[in-house]
Short mmCIF file of C-alpha atoms in Angstrom, two decimals:
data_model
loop_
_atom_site.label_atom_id
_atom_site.label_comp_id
_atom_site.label_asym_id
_atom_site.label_seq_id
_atom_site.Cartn_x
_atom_site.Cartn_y
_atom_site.Cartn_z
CA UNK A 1 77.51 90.77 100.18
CA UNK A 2 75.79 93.53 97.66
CA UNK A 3 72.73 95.47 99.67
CA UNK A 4 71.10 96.31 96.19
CA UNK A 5 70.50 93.63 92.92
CA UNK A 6 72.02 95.13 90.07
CA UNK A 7 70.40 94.10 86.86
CA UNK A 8 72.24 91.57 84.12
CA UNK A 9 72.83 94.33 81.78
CA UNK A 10 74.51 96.44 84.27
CA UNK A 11 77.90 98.19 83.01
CA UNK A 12 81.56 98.49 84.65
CA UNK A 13 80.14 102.09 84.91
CA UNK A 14 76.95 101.30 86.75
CA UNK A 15 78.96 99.33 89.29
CA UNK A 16 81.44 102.33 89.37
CA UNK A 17 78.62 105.25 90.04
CA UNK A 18 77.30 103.08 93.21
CA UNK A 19 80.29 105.43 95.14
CA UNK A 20 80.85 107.95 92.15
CA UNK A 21 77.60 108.68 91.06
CA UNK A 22 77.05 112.09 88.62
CA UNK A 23 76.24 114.17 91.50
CA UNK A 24 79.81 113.67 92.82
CA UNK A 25 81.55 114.69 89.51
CA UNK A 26 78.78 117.79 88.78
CA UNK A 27 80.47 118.86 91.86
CA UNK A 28 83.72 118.14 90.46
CA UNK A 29 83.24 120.23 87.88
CA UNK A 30 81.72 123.39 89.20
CA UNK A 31 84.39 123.51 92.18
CA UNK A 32 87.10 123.35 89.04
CA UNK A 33 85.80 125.86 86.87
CA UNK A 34 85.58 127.96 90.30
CA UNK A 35 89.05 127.47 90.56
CA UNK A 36 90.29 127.83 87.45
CA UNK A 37 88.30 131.49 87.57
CA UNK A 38 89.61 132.27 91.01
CA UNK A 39 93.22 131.54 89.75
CA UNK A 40 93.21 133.35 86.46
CA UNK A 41 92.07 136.82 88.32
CA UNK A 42 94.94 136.35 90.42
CA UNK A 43 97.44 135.38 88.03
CA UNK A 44 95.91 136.83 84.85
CA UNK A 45 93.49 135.36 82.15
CA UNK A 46 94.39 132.43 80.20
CA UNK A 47 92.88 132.54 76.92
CA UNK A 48 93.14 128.76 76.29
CA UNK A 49 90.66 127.30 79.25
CA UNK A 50 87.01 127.06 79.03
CA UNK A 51 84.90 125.50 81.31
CA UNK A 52 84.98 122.30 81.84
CA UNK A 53 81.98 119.91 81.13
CA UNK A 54 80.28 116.79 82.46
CA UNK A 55 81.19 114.88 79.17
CA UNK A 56 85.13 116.07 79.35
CA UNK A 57 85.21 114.97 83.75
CA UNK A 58 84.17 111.70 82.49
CA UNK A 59 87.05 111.66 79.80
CA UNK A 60 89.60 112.82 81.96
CA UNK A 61 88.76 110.26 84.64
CA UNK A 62 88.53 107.71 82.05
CA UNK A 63 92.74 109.23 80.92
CA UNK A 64 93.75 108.74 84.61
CA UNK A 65 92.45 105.16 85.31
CA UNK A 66 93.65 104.24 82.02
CA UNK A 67 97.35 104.43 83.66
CA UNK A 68 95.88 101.66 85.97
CA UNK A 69 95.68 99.43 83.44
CA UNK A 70 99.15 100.07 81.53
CA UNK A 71 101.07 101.28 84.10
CA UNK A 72 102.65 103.98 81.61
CA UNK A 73 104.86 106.55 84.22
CA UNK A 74 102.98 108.96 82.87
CA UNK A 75 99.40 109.61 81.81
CA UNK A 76 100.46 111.85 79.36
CA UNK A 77 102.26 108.91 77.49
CA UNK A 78 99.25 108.23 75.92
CA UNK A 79 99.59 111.05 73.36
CA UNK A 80 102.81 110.09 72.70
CA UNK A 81 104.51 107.93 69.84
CA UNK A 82 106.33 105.17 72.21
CA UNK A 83 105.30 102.06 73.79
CA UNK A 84 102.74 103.52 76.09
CA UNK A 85 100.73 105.57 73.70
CA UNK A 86 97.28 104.71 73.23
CA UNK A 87 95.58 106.33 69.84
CA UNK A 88 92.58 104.33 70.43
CA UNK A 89 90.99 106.61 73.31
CA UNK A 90 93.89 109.76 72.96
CA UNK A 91 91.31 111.21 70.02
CA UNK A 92 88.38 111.44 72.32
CA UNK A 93 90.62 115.34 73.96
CA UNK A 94 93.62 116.51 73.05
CA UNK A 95 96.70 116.50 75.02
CA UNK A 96 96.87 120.36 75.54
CA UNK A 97 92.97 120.37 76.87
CA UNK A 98 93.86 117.32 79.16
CA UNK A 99 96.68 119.37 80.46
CA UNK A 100 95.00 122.23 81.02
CA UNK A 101 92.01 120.43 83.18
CA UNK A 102 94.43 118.50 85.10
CA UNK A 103 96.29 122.28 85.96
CA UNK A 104 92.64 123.38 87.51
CA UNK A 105 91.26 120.49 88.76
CA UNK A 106 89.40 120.44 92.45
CA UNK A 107 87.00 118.72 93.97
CA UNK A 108 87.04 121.42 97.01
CA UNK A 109 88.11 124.95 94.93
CA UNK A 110 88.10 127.14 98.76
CA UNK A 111 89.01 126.85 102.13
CA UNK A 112 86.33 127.78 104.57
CA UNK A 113 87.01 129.86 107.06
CA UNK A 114 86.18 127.65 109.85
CA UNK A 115 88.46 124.63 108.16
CA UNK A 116 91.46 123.15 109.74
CA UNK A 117 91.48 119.85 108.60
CA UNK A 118 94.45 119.10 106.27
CA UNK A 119 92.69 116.93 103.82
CA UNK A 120 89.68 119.76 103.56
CA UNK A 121 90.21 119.47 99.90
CA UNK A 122 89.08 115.81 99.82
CA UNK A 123 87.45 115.35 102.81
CA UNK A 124 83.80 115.51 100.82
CA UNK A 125 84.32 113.19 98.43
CA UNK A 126 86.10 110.84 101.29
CA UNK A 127 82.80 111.19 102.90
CA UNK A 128 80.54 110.64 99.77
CA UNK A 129 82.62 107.58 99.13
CA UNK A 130 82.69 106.53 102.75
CA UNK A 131 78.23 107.02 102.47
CA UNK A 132 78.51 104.53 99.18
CA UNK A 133 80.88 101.33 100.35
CA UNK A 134 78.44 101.56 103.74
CA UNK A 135 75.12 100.92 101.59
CA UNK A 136 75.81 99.06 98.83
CA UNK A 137 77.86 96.52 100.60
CA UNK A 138 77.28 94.03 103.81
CA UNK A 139 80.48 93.02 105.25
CA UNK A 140 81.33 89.75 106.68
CA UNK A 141 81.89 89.19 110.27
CA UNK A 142 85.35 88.95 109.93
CA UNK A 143 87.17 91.84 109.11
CA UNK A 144 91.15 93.13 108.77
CA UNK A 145 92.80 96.46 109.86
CA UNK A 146 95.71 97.09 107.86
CA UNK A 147 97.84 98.79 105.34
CA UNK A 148 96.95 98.07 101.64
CA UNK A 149 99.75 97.82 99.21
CA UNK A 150 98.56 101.01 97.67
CA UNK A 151 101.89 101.72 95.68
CA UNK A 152 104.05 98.96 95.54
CA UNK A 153 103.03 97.07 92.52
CA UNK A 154 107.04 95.47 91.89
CA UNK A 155 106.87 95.49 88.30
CA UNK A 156 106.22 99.61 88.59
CA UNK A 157 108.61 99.99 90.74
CA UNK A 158 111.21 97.61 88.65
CA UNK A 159 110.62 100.14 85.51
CA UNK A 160 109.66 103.73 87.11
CA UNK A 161 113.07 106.69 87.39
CA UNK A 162 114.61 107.47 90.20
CA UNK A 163 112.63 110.50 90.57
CA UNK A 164 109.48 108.72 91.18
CA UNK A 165 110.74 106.52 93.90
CA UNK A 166 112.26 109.95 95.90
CA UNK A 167 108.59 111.28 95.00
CA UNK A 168 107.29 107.89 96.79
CA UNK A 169 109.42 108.12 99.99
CA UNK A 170 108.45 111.75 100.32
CA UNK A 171 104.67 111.12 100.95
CA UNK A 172 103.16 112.76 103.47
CA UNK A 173 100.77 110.16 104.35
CA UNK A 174 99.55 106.79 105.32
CA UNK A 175 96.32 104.85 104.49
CA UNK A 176 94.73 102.41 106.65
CA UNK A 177 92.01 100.43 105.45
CA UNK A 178 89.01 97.81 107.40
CA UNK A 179 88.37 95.49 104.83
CA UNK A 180 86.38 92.71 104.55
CA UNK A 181 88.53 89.42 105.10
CA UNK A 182 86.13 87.07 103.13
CA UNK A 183 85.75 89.47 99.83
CA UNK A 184 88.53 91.95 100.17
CA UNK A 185 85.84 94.53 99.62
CA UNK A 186 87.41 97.75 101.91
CA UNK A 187 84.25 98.99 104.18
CA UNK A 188 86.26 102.03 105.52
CA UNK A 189 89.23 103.97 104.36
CA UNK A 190 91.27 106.50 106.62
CA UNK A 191 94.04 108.75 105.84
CA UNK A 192 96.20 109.76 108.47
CA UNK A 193 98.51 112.72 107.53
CA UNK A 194 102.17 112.99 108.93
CA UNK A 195 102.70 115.52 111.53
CA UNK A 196 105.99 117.62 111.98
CA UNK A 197 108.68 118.77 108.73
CA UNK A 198 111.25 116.07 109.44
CA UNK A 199 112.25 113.86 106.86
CA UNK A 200 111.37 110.68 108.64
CA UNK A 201 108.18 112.06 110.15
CA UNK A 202 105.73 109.33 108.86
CA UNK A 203 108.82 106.29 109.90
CA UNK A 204 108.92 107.88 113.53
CA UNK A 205 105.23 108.12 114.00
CA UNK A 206 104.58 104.19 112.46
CA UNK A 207 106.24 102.82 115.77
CA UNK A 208 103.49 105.44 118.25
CA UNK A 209 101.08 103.09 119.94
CA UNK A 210 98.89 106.15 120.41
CA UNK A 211 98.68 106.36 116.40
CA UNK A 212 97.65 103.13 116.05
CA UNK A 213 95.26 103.10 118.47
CA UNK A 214 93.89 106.32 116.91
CA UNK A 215 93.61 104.72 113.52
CA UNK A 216 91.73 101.62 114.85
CA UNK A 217 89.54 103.72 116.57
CA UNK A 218 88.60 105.65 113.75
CA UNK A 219 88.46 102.67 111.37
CA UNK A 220 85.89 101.11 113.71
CA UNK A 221 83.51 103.89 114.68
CA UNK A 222 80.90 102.31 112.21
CA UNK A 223 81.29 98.72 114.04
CA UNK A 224 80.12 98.92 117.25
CA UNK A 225 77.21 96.67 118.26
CA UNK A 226 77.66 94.72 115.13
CA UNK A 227 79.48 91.73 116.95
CA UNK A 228 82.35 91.67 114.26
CA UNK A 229 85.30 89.97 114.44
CA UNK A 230 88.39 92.68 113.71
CA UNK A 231 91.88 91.04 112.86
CA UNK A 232 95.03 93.37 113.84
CA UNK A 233 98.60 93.09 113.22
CA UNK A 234 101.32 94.22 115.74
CA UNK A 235 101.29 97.77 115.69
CA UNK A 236 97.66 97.94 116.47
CA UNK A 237 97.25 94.74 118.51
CA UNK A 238 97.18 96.09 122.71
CA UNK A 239 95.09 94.81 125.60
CA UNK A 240 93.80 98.44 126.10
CA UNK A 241 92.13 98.77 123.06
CA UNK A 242 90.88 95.26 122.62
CA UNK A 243 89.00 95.41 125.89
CA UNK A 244 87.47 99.21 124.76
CA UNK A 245 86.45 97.61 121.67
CA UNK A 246 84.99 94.80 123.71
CA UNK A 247 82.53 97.34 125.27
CA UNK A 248 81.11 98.36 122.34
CA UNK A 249 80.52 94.85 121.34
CA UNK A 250 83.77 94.46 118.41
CA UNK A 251 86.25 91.22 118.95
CA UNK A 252 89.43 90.94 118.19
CA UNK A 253 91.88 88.68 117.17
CA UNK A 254 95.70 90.35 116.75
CA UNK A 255 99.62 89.24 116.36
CA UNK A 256 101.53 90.49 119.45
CA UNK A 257 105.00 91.96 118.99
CA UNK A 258 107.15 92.79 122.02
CA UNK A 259 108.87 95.01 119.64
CA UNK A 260 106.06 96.91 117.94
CA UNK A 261 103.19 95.97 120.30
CA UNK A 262 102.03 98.06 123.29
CA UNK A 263 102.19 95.60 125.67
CA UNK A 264 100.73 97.42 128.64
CA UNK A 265 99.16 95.64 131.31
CA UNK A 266 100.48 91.42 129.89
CA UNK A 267 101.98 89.64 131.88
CA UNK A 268 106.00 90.22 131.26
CA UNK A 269 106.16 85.67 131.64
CA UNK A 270 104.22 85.27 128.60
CA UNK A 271 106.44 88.05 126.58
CA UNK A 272 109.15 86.19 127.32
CA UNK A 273 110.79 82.89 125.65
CA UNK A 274 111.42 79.90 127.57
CA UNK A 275 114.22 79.03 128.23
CA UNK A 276 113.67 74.74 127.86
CA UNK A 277 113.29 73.96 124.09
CA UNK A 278 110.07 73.69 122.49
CA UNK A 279 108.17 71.22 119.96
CA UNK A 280 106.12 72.70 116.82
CA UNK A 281 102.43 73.19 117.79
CA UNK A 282 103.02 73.40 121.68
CA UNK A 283 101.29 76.76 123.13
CA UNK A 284 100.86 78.43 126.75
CA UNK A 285 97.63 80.31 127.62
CA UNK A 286 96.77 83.41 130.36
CA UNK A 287 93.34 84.62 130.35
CA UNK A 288 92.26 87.52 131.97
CA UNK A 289 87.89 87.36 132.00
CA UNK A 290 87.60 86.93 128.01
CA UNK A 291 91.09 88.17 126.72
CA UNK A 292 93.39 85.49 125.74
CA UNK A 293 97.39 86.03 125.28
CA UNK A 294 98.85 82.52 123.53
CA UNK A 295 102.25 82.29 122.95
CA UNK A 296 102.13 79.15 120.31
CA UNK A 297 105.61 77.99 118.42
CA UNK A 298 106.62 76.87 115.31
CA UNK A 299 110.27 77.24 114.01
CA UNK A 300 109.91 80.54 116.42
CA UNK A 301 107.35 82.07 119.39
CA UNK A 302 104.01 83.60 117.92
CA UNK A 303 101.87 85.74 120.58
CA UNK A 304 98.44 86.72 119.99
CA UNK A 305 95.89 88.64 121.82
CA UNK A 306 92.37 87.69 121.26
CA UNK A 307 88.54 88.01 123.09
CA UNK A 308 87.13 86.17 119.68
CA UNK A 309 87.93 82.86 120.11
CA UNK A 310 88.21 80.02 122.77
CA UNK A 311 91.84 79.13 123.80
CA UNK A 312 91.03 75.87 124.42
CA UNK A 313 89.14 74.97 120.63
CA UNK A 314 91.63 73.38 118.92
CA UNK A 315 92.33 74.54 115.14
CA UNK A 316 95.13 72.97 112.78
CA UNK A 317 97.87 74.83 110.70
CA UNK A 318 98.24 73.17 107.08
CA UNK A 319 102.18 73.03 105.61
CA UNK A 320 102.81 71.53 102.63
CA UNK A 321 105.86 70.28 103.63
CA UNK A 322 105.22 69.47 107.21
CA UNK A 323 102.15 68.51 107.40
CA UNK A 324 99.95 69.71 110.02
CA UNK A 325 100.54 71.81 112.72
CA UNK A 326 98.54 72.01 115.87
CA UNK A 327 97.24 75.03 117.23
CA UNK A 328 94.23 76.82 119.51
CA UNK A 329 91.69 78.01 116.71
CA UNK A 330 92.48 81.62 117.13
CA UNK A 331 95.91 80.95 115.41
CA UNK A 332 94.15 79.48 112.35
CA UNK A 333 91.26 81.78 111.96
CA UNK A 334 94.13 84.45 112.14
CA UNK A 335 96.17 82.80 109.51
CA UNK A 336 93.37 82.16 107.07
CA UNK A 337 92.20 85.87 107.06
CA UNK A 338 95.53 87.25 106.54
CA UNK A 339 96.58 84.99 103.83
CA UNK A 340 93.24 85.96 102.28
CA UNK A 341 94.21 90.10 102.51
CA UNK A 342 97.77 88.98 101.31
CA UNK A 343 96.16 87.39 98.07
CA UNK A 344 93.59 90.45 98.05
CA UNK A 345 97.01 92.63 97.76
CA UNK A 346 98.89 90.25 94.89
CA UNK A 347 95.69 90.59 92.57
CA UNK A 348 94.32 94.68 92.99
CA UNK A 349 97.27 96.53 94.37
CA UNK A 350 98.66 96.59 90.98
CA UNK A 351 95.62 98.19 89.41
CA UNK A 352 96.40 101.72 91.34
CA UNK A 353 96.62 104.37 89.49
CA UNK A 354 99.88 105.18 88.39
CA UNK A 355 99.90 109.16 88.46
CA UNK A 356 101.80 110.35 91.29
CA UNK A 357 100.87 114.01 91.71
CA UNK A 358 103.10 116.17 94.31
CA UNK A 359 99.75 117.45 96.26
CA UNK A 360 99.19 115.45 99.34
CA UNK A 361 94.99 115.51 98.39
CA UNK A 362 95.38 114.83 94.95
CA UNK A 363 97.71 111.59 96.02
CA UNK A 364 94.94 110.66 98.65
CA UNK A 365 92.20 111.16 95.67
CA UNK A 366 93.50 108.84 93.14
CA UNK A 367 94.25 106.23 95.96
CA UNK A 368 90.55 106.35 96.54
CA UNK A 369 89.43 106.38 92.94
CA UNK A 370 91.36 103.19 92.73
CA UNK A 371 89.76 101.49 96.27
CA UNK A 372 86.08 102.23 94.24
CA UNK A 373 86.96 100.89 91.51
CA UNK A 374 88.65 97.41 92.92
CA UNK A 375 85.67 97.59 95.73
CA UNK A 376 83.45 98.70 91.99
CA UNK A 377 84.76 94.88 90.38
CA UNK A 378 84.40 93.00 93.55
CA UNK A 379 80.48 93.76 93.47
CA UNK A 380 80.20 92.68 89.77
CA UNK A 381 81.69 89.27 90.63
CA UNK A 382 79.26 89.28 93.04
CA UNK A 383 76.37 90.27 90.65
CA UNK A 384 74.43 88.29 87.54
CA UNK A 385 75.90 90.94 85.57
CA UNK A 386 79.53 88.64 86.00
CA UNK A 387 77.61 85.52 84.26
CA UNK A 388 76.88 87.27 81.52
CA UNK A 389 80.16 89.13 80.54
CA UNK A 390 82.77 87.21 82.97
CA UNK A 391 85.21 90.40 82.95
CA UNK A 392 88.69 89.93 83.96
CA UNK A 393 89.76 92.70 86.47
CA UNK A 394 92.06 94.32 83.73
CA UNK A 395 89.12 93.80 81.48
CA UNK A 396 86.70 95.47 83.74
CA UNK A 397 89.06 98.73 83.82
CA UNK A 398 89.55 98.98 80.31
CA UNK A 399 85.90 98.91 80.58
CA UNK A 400 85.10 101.68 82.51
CA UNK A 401 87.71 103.71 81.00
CA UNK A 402 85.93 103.20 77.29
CA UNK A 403 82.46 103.94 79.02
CA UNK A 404 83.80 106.98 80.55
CA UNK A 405 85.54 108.40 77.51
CA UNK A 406 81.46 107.80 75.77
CA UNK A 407 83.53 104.74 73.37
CA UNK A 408 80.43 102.86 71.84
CA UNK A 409 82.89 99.59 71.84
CA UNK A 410 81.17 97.06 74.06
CA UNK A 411 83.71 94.19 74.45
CA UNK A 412 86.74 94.54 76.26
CA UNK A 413 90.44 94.31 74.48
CA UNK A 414 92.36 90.95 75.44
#
């Protein structure tokens, strides 16, 4: 749970600044009035900027995470006279100012000369963010490895143009994510960029057991010696990296695929179905010193690979139709933990900010905004300050957004 007690009067904002405090957006704003300088002598002056401010950061944050409350295609909607448009906060800046600070905005304004690293422009505030979920938050022993649902939200996708789905198939990117399996609060977040121009770049490299690996490795470098309890699905689940984890003291418990798995080193019997018919519940075990690989059935063969969990404790699956199901433990610790990430995804993946820029960082950035301000709410239900207000999520962003934009109005719309 929280490291810190926050007090009851404590503010979506307060909860929000815990991994985006001032100093991070003071930064913000000197590296884009460096920018916007740098640009105009190159391109010529443009009368219309001034530097940006503290106050007007705020209020432009406040305009983008608005969109992750309405889910308007465009943040610029809320200027406008349709559906989406939002006079209530659109008088705080004008739609030409907004423009013009979204046109220079950067959180890193140069390249040094001794950078490489394609995220460079975010890779501070990933690390400033990455310095804030590790102290105000104490994970759970049980954590997940996955893939949020960072854009997928159906009803967006049901309404948005074509052009924004070819924009969505063109990124550049995937994010992986070690969350917490009993809050959904996300401990670590890591980007990996694609590698090569082809078109299907990021599809061929998904099915690399050498990526996954990679991503694990750098999702867990904050674990070891900590005795958690990491859940993987199939890409990630092999018996190489579960026994390197095991020597820095991290268990796992993952779904085998013979298809997407790397299945190095198990024994080719177990990957294999047999061949007499099988009952629901009924499961074969090989162990090799801890590691277990379980092949268990039920209307199909499940494998999983685990050094968490006795094969012989029993556990029970729970159908409402039929009834339960037995099963070694592993099976149902694995089930409950996903299920819980799955519900995790249903309730905060649609409150992502809708802008979809065409920069690769600035994609990455408002990905993370979004993580801090889901992992932001998950603290206040945690908190006394929850008792007192009892904030929806939707609530809680329309919140922030008023508190950013310096709107005196203390309760939230409904």
């Amino acid at each position: 749970g929280p490291t810190r007690k926050m007090p009851l009067t404590a503010s979506a904002m307060d909860f929000f600044q815990l991994f985006v405090p001032d100093n991070v957006l003071k930064n913000m704003v000197v590296q884009t009035n460096m920018y916007a300088k740098k640009y105009q002598e190159r391109f010529g002056s443009d009368d219309a900027w001034i530097d940006v401010t503290l106050t007007e950061m705020k209020a432009f944050l406040g305009y983008m995470i608005s969109t992750s409350i309405h889910h308007c295609e465009s943040v610029l909607s809320i200027w406008s006279s349709g559906f989406y448009s939002n006079k209530s906060i659109a008088l705080i800046m004008t739609q030409t100012r907004f423009e013009k600070i979204l046109k220079y905005f950067h959180i890193v304004a140069f390249r040094s000369s001794q950078t490489t690293h394609g995220l460079y422009k975010i890779q501070p505030f990933l690390d400033s963010l990455q310095s804030g979920f590790d102290s105000a938050f104490r994970p759970s022993q049980a954590q997940v490895l996955h893939e949020p649902l960072i854009d997928e939200d159906p009803v967006f996708i049901a309404t948005c143009t074509e052009r924004e789905l070819r924009k969505r198939k063109k990124r550049k990117f995937s994010l992986w994510v070690r969350q917490c399996s009993s809050t959904g609060f996300i401990c670590q977040i890591y980007v990996h960029l694609r590698e090569g121009s082809g078109a299907d770049g990021l599809d061929a490299l998904k099915n690399k057991p050498q990526l996954h690996s990679m991503v694990a490795k750098n999702l867990c470098q904050n674990a070891s010696g900590k005795n958690y309890i990491i859940f993987t699905g199939p890409s990630i689940t092999s018996l190489n990296l579960f026994e390197e984890f095991e020597k820095q003291e991290i268990y796992c418990c993952g779904l085998l695929s013979t298809r997407k798995s790397d299945c190095t080193g198990l024994p080719p019997s177990m990957l294999n179905n047999p061949e007499t018919p099988q009952s629901r519940g009924q499961y074969r075990i090989r162990m090799k010193g801890n590691m277990s690989l379980i092949c268990w059935y039920n209307k199909g063969h499940f494998r999983f690979l685990t050094n968490a969990y006795s094969p012989v404790q029993q556990g029970v699956i729970i159908k409402r139709k039929s009834g339960e199901i037995p099963c070694p433990l592993a099976v149902e610790a694995f089930a409950a933990h996903l299920s819980y990430i799955c519900k995790y995804d249903d309730k905060y993946s649609k409150y992502f900010i809708s802008h979809k820029p065409n920069k690769t960082w600035q994609q990455v950035f408002w990905f993370a905004i979004s993580i801090a301000i889901n992992n932001a709410y998950i603290l206040y239900k945690m908190s006394e300050a929850y008792h007192v207000t009892r904030y929806s999520r939707a609530q809680f962003g329309e919140r922030l957004v008023k508190e950013l934009l310096g709107l005196d109005d203390t309760s939230p719309s409904h």
